[in-house]
Each structure stands twice: as C-alpha cells, then as structure tokens.
XYZ file of C-alpha atoms in Angstrom:
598
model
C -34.910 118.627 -116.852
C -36.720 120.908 -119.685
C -36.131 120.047 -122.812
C -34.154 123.225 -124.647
C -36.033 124.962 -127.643
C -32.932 126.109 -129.032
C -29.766 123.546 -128.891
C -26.296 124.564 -130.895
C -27.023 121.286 -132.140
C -30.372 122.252 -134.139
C -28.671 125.545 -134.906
C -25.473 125.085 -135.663
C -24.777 121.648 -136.978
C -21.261 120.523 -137.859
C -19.736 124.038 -136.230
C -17.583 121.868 -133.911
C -14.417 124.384 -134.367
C -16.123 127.366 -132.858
C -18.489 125.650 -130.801
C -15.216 124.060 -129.310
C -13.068 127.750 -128.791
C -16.273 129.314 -127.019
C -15.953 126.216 -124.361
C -12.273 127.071 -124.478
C -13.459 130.709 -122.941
C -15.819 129.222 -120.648
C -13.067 126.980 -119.251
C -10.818 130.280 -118.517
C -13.741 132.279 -117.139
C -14.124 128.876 -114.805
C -10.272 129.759 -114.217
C -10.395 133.426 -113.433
C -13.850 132.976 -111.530
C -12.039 129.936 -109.107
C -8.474 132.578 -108.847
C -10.788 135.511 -107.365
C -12.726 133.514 -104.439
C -9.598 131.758 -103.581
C -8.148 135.241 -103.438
C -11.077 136.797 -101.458
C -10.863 133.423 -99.199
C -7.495 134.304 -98.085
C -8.222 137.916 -97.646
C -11.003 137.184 -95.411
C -8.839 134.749 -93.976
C -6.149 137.173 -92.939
C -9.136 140.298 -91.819
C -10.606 137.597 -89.905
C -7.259 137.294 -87.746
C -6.046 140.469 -87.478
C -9.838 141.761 -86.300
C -9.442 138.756 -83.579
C -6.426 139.826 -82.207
C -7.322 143.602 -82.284
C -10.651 142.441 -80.173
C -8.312 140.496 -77.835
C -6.327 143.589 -77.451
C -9.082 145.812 -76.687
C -10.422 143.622 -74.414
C -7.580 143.592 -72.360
C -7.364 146.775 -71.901
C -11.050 146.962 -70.869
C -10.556 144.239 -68.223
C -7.714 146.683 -66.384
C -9.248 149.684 -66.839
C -13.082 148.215 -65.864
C -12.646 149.121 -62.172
C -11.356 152.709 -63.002
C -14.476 152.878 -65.191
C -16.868 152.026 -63.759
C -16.430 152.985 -60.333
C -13.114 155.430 -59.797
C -10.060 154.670 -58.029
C -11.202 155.221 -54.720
C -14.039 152.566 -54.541
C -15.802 151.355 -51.980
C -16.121 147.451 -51.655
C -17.821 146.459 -54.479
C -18.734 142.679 -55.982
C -18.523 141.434 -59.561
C -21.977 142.199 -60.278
C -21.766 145.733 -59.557
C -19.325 145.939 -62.698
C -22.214 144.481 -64.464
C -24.843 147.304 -63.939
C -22.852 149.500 -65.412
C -24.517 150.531 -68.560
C -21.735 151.943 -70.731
C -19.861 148.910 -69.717
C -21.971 146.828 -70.741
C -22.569 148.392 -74.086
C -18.633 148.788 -74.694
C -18.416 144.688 -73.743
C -20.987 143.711 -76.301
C -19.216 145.914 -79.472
C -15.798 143.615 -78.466
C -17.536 140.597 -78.135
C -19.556 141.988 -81.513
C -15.995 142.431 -83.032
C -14.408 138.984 -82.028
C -17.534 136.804 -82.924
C -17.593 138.812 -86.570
C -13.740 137.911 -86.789
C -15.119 133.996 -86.906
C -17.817 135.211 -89.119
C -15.415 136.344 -91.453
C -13.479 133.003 -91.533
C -15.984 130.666 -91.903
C -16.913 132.965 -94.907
C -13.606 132.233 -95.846
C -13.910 128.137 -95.500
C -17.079 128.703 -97.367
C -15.244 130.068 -100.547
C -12.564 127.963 -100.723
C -15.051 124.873 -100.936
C -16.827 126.612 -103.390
C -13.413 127.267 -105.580
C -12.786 123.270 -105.517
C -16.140 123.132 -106.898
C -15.563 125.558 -109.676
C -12.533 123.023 -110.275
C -14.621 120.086 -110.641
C -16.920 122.013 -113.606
C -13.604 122.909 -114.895
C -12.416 119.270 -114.711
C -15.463 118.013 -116.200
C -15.996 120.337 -118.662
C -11.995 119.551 -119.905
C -12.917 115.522 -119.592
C -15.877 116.683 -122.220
C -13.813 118.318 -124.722
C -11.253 115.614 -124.619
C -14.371 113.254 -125.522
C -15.337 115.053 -127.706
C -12.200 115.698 -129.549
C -11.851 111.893 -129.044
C -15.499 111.013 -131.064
C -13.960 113.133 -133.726
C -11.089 111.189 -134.346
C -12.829 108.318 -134.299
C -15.197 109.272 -136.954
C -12.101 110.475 -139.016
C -10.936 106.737 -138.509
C -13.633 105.517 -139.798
C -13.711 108.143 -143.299
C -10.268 106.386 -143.471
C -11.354 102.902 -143.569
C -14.159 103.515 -145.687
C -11.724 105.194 -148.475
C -9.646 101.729 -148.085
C -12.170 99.742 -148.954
C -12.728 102.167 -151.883
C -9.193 101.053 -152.917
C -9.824 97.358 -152.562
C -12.710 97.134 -154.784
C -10.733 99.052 -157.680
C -7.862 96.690 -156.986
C -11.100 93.330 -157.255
C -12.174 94.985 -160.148
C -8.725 94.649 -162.368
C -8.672 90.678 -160.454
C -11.992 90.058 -161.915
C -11.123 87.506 -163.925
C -8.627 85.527 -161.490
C -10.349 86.324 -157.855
C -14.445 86.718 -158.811
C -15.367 85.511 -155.620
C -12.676 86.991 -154.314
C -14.260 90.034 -155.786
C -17.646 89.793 -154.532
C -16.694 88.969 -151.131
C -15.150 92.322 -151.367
C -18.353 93.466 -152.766
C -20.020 92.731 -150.188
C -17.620 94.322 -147.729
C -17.717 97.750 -149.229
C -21.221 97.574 -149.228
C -21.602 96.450 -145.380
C -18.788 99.114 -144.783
C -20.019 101.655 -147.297
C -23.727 100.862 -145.105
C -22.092 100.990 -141.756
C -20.218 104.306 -142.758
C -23.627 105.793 -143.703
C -24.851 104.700 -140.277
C -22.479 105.965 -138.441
C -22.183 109.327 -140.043
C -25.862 109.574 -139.382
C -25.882 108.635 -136.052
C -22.732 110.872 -135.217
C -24.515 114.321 -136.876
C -28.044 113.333 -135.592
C -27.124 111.712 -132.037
C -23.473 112.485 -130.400
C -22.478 115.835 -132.192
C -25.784 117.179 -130.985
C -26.134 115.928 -127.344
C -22.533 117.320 -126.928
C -23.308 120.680 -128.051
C -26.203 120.370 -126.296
C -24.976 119.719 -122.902
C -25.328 123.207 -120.629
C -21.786 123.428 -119.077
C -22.610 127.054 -118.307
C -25.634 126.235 -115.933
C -23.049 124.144 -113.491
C -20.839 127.852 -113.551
C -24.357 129.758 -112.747
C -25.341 127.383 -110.127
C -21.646 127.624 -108.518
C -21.749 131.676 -108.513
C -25.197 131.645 -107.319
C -24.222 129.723 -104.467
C -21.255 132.118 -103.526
C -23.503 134.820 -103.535
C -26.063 133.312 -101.096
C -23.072 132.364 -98.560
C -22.141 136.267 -99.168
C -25.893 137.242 -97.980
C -25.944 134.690 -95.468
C -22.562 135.858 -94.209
C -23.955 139.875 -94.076
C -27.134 138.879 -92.389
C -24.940 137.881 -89.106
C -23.238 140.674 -89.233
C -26.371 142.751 -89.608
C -27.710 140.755 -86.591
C -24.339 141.751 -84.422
C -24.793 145.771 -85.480
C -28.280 144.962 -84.397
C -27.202 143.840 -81.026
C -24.830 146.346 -80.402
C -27.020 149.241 -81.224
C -29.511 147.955 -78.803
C -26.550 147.869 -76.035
C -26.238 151.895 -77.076
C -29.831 152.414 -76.917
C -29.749 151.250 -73.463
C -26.590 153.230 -71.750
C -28.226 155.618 -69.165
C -25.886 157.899 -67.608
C -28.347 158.912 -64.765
C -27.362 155.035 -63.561
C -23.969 154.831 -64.215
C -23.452 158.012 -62.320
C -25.773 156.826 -59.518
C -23.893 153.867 -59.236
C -20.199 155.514 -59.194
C -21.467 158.028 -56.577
C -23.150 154.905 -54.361
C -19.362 153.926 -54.168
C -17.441 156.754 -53.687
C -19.562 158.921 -51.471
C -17.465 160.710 -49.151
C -17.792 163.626 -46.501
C -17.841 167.363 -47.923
C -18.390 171.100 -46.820
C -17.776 174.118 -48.587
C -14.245 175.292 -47.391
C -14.368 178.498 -45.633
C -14.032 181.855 -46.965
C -10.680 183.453 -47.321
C -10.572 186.444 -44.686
C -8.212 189.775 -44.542
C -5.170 188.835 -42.564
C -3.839 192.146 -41.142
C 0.333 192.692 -40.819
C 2.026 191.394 -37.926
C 4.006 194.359 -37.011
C 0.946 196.990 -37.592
C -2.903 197.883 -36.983
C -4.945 197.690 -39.649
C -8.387 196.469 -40.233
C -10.165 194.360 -42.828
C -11.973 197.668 -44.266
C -11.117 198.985 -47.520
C -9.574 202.222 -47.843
C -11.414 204.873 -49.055
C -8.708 207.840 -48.515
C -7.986 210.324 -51.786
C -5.142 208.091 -53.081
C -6.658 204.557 -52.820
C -10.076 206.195 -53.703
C -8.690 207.503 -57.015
C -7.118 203.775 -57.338
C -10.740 202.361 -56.569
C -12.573 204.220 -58.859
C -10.505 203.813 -62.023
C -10.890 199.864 -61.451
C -14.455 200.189 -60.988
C -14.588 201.733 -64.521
C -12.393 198.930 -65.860
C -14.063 196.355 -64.331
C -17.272 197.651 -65.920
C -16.068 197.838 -69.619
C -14.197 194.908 -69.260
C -17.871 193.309 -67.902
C -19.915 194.993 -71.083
C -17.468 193.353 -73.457
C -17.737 190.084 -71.750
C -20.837 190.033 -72.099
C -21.402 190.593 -75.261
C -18.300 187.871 -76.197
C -20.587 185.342 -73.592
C -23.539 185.878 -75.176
C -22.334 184.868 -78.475
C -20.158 181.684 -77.351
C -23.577 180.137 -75.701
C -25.182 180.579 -78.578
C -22.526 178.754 -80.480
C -22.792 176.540 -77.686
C -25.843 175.612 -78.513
C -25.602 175.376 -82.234
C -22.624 173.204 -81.705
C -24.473 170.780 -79.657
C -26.107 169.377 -82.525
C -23.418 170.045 -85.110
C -20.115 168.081 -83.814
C -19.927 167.388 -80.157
C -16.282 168.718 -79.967
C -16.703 171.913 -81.035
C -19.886 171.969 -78.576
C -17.169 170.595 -75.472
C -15.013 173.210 -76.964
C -17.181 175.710 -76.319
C -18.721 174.808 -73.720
C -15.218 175.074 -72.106
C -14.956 178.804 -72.866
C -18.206 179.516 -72.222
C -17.163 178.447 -68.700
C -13.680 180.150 -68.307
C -15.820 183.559 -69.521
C -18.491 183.174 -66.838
C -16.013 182.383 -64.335
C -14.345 185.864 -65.833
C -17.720 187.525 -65.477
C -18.550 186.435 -61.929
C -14.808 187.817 -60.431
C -15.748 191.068 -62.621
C -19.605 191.441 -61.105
C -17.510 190.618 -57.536
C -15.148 193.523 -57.921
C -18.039 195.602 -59.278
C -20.097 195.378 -56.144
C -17.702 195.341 -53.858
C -16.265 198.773 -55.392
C -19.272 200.423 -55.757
C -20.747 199.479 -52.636
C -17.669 200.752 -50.631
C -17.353 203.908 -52.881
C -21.442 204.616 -52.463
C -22.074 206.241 -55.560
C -19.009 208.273 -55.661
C -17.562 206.489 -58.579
C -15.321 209.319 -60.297
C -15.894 210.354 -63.914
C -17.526 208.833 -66.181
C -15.037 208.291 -68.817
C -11.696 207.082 -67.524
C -8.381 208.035 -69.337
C -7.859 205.203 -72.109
C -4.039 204.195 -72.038
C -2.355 202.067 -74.713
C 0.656 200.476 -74.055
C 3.575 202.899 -75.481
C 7.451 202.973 -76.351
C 9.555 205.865 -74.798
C 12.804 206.286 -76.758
C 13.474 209.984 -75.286
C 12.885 210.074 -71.322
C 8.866 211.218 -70.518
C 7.968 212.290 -66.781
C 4.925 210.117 -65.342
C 2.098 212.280 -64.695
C 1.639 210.342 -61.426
C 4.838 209.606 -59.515
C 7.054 212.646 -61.834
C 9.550 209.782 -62.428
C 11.028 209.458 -65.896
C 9.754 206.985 -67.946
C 12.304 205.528 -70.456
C 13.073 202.410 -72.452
C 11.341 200.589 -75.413
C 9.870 197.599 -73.670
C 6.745 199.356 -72.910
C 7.022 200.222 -69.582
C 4.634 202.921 -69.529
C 0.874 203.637 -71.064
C -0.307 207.323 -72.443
C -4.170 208.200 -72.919
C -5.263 208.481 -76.583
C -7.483 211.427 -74.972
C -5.453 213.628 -73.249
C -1.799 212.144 -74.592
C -1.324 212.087 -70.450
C 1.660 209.126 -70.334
C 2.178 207.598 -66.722
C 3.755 203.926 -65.620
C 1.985 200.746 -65.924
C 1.834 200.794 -62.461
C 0.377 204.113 -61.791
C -2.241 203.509 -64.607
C -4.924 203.264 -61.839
C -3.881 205.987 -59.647
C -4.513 208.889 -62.210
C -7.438 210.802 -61.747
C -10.506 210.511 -64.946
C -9.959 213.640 -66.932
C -13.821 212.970 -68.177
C -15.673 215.732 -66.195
C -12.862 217.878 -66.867
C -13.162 217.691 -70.469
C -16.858 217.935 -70.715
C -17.410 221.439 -68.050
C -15.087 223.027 -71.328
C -11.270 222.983 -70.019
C -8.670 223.475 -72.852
C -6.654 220.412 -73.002
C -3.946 221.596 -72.236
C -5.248 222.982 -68.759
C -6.615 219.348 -68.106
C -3.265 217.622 -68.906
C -1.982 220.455 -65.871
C -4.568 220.049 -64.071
C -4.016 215.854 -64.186
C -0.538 216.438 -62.891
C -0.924 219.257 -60.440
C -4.163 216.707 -58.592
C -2.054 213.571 -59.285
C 0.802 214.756 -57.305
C -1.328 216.345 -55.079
C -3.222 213.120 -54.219
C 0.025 211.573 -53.996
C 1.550 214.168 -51.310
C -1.820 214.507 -49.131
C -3.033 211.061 -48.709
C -1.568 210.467 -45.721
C -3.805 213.059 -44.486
C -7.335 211.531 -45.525
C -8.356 214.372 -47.011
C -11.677 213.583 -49.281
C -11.584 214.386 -52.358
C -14.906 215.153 -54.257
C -17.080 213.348 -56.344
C -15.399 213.888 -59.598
C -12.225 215.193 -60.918
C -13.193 218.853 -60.157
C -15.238 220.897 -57.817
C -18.746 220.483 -57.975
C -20.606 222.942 -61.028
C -22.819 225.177 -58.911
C -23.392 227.176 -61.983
C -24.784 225.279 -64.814
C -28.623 226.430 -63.898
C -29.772 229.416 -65.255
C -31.880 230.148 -61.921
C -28.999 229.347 -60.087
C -27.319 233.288 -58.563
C -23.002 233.560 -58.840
C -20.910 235.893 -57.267
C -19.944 238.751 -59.510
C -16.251 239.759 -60.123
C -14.582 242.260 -62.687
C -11.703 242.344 -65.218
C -9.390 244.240 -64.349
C -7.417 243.722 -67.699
C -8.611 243.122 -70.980
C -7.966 239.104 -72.378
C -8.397 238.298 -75.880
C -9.709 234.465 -76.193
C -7.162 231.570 -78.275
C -9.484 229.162 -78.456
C -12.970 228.341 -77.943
C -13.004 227.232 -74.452
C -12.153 230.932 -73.740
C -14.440 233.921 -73.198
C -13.610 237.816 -74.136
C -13.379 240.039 -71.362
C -12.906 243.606 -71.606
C -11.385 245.765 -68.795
C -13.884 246.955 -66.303
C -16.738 243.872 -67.486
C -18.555 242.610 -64.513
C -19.314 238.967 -64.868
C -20.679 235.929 -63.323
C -18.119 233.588 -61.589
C -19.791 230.231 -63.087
C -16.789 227.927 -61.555
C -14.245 229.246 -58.986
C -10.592 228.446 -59.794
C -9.476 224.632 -59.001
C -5.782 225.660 -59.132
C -5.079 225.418 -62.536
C -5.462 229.469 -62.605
C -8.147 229.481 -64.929
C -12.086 230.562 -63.462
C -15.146 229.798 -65.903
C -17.320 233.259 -65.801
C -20.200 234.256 -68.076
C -20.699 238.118 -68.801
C -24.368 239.788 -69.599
C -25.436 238.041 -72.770
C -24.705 234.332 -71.430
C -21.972 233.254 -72.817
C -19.482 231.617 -70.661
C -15.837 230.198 -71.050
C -12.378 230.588 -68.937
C -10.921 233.764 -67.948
C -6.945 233.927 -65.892
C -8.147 233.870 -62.365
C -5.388 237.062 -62.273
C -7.464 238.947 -64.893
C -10.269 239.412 -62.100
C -10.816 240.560 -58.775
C -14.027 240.314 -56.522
C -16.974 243.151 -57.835
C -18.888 242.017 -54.502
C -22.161 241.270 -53.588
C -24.492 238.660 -55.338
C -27.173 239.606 -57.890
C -30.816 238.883 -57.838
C -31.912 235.345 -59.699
C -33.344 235.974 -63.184
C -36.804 237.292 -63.393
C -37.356 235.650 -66.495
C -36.158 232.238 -66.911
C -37.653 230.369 -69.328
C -37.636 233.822 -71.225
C -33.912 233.397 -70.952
C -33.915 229.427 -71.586
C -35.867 230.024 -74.742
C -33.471 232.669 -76.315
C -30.721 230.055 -75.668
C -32.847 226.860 -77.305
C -31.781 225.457 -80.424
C -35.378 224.620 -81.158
C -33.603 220.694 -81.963
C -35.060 217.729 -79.510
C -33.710 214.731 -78.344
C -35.596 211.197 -77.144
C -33.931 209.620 -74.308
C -33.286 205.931 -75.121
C -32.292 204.989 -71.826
C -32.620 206.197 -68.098
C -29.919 208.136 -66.930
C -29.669 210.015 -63.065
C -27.603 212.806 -62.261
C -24.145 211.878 -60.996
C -23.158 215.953 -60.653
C -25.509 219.359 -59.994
C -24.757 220.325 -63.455
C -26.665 217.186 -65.382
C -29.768 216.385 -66.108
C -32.067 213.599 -64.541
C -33.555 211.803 -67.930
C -35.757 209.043 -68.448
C -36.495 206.708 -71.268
C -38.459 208.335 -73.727
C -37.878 211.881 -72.399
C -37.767 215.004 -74.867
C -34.895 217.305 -74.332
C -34.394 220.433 -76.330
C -30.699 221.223 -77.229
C -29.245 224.608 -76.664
C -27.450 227.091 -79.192
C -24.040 228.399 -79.110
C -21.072 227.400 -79.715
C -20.196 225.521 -76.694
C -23.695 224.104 -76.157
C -26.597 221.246 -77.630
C -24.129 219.269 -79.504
C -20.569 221.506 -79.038
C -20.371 221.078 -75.465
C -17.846 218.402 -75.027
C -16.974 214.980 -76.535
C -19.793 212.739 -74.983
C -21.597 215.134 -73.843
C -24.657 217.100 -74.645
C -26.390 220.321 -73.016
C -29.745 220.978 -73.410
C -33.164 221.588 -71.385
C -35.883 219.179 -69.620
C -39.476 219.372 -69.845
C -39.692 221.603 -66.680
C -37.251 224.248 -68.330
C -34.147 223.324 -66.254
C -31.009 223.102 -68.230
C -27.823 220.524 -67.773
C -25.714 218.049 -69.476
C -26.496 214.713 -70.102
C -24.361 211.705 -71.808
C -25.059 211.871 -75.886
C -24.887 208.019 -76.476
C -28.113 208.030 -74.025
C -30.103 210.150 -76.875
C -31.536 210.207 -80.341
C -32.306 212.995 -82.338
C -35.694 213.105 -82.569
C-alpha cells in the first residue's frame, strides 16, 4: 500500500483527545450507515413479496381468461400452440414473467445488503477493538510516568541513607538511571512509533470500500432490471394485430348473409299498398319532414365535420378521448345516413314539389289560458308543453300536428299581412284536414301559383268599385272607379294582390272589385318599364339557385342581378327574400342568403 504524504501522526502529534472523538464520529456514521441498508434490506425484502404475489395473481387470471382472449368463446378446436401465436399474449406473458423474475431480483438485492451491513459491523468492531488499544497503550505509558516518579522518590530517600546504605544507594543509582534510560526509550518509541502508526491507520478507507461495494450491487441490481424492460419492450414491439385477428377469425369463422330488408306489411282487415301517400294531408305531412330532415342534416354536418377532426387530433393526443370520439363520430354518421335516407326517399316521392322553402319554426310552449290548434281547432291547454307556436307567424298547434301545418314561407314573401297568413294557415289547415279523403292535389306551395310577377306577363283587369285606404304596407290605395291589374286572384282569404297604372302593387278586399273585362295588350316597352323600376344596386350570386315557382328567378353562381326600387321591392320584399332583375331583363324573386351585394 502507498505510503501517505500526510499522516495525523506527522501533523498532529500528541492530539490523541481529538484525534480519538473524530473516530468516535466515524464509529456512529459506521452505525447510521449499517441502520439504513438493513432498513432498505427489509424494504426490498417486503416489495420483493408483495410484487411476487401480485404477479401470481395476475397470472392467474391470465391463465382463465387466455382462451377468451385469444380466441372467443365460441372456438373452434384449437391446440396449445395456437394460444402461443397469439401476439398480444405473448407480450402480456413476458411483462408477468418480467414482474415475478424482478420480484427475486429485488430480494437477492436484499440478501446482498444485509451481508454488506454485517460487514459495516466488522469495521465497526474493529475500529472499537482499535480505540480500546489504543486507550490501552495510553495507560500503559501513564504506568510507566508513574514508576519513573517512584524511583524519583527512592533516590531522595538513598540520598538522606547515604551514610548507612552507600551501596545501597548506588544500586539505586543505577536503577533510576536504567529506569530514567528506559523511560526515555519508551517515551520515544511511543511518540515516534505507536502514537503515529495508530493515527495513521485509514479506518475510513474500510467504510469507502464497504459503500462502494453497495453501490455496485445497486448498479448491478438495475442493470437486470434494465435487461427485463428490455425484453418486454421487444415483446410490445412485436404484437401485430393483423395476426391476432387472423388467427381469432381462423377459429371462429361461421356462416353469414346480410338479413333481408324490412318490407311494408299492409293491415289485415284492409287494402293498401306499400306506396307512400302523396294525398293533400300526408303531402303537407311529407313536406314539412323533408324540410326538417334537411336542417337537421346541415347541422349535422357541420357538428360531424368538427368531431372527425377532433378525431383525428385525439388520435395522437390520449387514445381515450380519440375512442371517445370516435364513438360519436359514429352515432352522428349513423344519424346522418337515416337523415340522407328520409331525404331521398321524400324528395323522390314528392318529385320536386317540396312545399315552401322556409317551414314554420315552432318552439316548445306553455298554455296557461286555453289556445285553439291551428290544425285540428282543438284547445290546447296545460303547462307541460303540450303544444309548439312558430316564432314567425306566432301560429300555435299540438306537438302532434307540428308536421301537418302548411309552410307559411311563400306566403310571407308574395307580401301577405301577417295577419292574413295566420287566417290563411287555419282556413288551408282545416281545409286539408276536411278534403283529404278526397285526394284533391294541392299545389306546389302554400298558395296558388304567381302568374303575375313578370312585367311582360298580361292580367285581367278589374275595377274598384269603392274607395280603400291602405293600413299597412302590404296594402295598395284604390280609388273608386281605378281599373287595375289582378296580379294574384283571391286564395280565400278575401284579399286579391292588384297593381294600378304606375306599378305599384299590394292587396285590395276581393269585395272592393268587380271584373272591368277583357285583357290588355303586353307592354310595348319593357325594359323601358324594368329600368324605371331598377334600383341601379347589383347583386353577385354566390351560389346556384333554380326556380321552384313562376315568380323567381333562375340564378347562377356569379350572376349579376340588379335590385328593384319601391317599397316592397330589391331588399323590402319579404324576410328572405329579394326582387330584382336578370341579365336578360326578366324580373323575380330570389332567396337573399344566395347573394352579395356587389
């Protein structure tokens, strides 16, 4: 061994007291150092089991639930090494088997520690067996001081005896100086030999060698379990579910065909036929779920649209909220495809003759004072919401005859007060009701056809035979004697839409006028007339939109139509709806949220 440079016995000769309490710390911190392995042994100890018995556990449960598994719980015959290929078995078996060999990992780390705590109790045995020495050398020499003072004593006591005991005396002479000599050598060999080689001696190096070797059983100990993660990640690595999947459908294959189609069973007791129903009544019915169907479609989409993008966001993100997802995503398609079903169905049956374009929009409503249903004329009463009214029209019918009222859309948009369209609601309603047993059709929308919204197009003339004063500005004043131009006939709500000589048009009492006969020539001047009634204001058609009624306006994307001036046309005409002209001079209405202003 090296020689030490510095030595406490070179630097700090004769400093036994405080060379002797730092050993007395050293012999504590041997104490403290041997209390924490054994500690940490019997944690280890105790991880070790439980971790054994929770593998055991798990592995049980793996063994009765293999078969399930791996291959269902209607398997074919299968042999012990078809459990085998099973990837995600496999993988699964080596993280228990992982788990229980680390739980014997963990206790030989333990075994490993508490041999190394009864060798921290050796250096702490030897290192107390030095200090006794040593304490023990140091009484000696103090033994030694003493006799070497009694021989001090002697030769005083020769020296009075002189005279009587001279040889006496120089026998003790010589003893005190033999003793006096041996003293000296002893003192020198004790500060120069023994007091230095004991505070010399490197007690701490045994304490560094004993930590150093807990420390490499700790890294040996984390390398195996390094090894096992290894191994188990590799297991992962190799789970294909392609195979597994392969492998459970190799054992469970069994005959399938799509079942068949659900088919229109007619009544027992009367004729009917699998063909929908396209009378007034059911029509009305058809058309008003057609409409629902579609805005209930347009919202969906939008809603399914943003859930797979989530979807996909989520995929990466947390695999739960991606599942989660996922799962709506599929309940809204499934929504989407019955909605796209009714949709074509519907309109395929109806063939193009879908009603208005705006269907009433009910909201759920309490009646505390009794309300008649604009459908079925039955009160409606009670606070539990048995009935709906439209937000538009304030029309308030039954849940159940929701879908039975006619739209009040095209109604609203030709110029009808609303109070003549809430009438004229009821009056069809009930009449649709009363008459559908006689499969009358009813027209395309809500109200006879517009033959009059064309300024080329020629009306019947009639005159006022009283003078009316308009209330509002869906009305037109008529004097007494005025011939106008019948622009709609009356539908039965006792109002007719005329327009006198300078164009402008609005609802008259059908019993204001009679019949001026005769029909008057078409226009001469058309787009002479057209251009005094342009606002001089364009619009660019955003989308394509055809004709639904002879009073609208074929448009296509990108179109320019000029609005017209007045105060019920270009932008005044009705709520969602616009009048204006096409390139070719012909004027109609057109839906606004299709345009721009230019």
């Amino acid at each position: 061994m090296q020689k030490q440079t510095n030595s406490y016995g070179q630097l700090l000769p004769d400093q036994v007291d405080r060379i002797s309490s730092l050993f007395d710390g050293h012999l504590g911190l041997l104490a403290d150092a041997r209390e924490l392995y054994r500690e940490r042994a019997a944690l280890e100890r105790d991880y070790a089991t439980k971790l054994k018995q929770l593998a055991k556990k798990a592995s049980e449960k793996k063994n009765k639930n293999e078969l399930l598994l791996v291959l269902g719980d209607d398997k074919a015959v299968y042999t012990e090494s078809v459990i085998q290929q099973n990837t995600l078995n496999h993988a699964y078996s080596e993280i228990l088997s992982s788990m229980s060999s680390s739980a014997q990992d963990h206790i030989n780390l333990a075994e490993a520690w508490s041999q190394m705590t009864e060798s921290l109790k050796a250096v702490e045995r030897r290192n107390d067996d030095y200090k006794k020495k040593y304490d023990a050398d140091c009484a000696e020499v103090e033994i030694h001081r003493q006799k070497q003072s009694g021989h001090d004593r002697h030769a005083e006591r020769s020296a009075r005896q002189y005279d009587l005991q001279r040889l006496d005396m120089l026998n003790s002479k010589n003893i005190y100086i033999i003793s006096t000599a041996t003293a000296n050598s002893v003192k020198t060999k004790f500060y120069t030999e023994d007091l230095p080689s004991l505070e010399d001696t490197r007690l701490v190096m045994d304490f560094v060698g004993v930590m150093r070797e807990a420390q490499n059983i700790q890294l040996s100990h984390q390398n195996i379990l390094k090894d096992r993660l290894t191994a188990v990640i590799a297991a992962l690595i190799e789970v294909q579910p392609d195979k597994d999947q392969a492998l459970f459908a190799e054992y469970n294959i069994r005959p399938f065909s799509l079942p068949n189609d659900w088919v229109f069973e007619p009544c027992s007791n009367h004729y009917d036929t699998g063909d929908i129903c396209i009378d007034s009544g059911p029509k009305v019915l058809l058309q008003n779920k057609l409409a629902r169907s579609r805005a209930k479609l347009r919202e969906l989409n939008h809603v399914l649209g943003k859930k797979r993008t989530d979807a996909e966001k989520y995929h990466d993100d947390a695999m739960n909220s991606y599942l989660d997802t996922a799962h709506e995503v599929t309940a809204l398609s499934t929504s989407a495809c019955v909605l796209n079903s009714e949709i074509n169905m519907i309109a395929e049956v109806l063939g193009g003759d879908e009603g208005g374009s705006s269907p009433h929009v009910f909201k759920s409503s309490a009646f505390s004072i009794p309300t008649t249903c604009g459908y079925c004329k039955v009160s409606i009463w009670g606070l539990s919401k048995q009935g709906k009214t439209c937000k538009s029209c304030g029309l308030s019918v039954h849940s159940k005859c929701e879908l039975n009222v006619i739209s009040f859309s095209h109604l609203n948009h030709v110029g009808m007060p609303l109070t003549d369209i809430v009438r004229y609601l009821r009056s069809a309603s009930a009449a649709s009701v009363s008459t559908s047993s006689r499969k009358t059709p009813i027209p395309s929308s809500s109200v006879p056809h517009n033959t009059s919204l064309h300024v080329e197009e020629t009306h019947r003339l009639a005159r006022a035979i009283f003078d009316f004063a308009a209330s509002s500005s869906f009305e037109l004043n008529v004097t007494e004697g005025t011939v106008v131009r019948v622009v709609e006939e009356d539908d039965g709500s006792g109002w007719v839409k005329v327009a006198d000589s300078d164009g402008e048009k609005g609802l008259v009492p059908a019993t204001y006028l009679e019949d001026a006969g005769g029909w008057p020539l078409e226009k001469s001047e058309p787009s002479q007339r057209d251009s005094q009634q342009a606002s001089g204001i364009y619009v660019r058609a955003l989308y394509d939109y055809r004709a639904q009624e002879p009073g609208e306006l074929t448009i296509n994307e990108g179109d320019l139509v000029e609005l017209s001036s007045g105060t019920n046309g270009g932008q005044n005409y009705a709520d969602g709806w616009w009048e204006g002209f096409s390139r070719d001079g012909k004027k109609g209405i057109f839906p606004s949220n299709y345009l721009t202003i230019d």
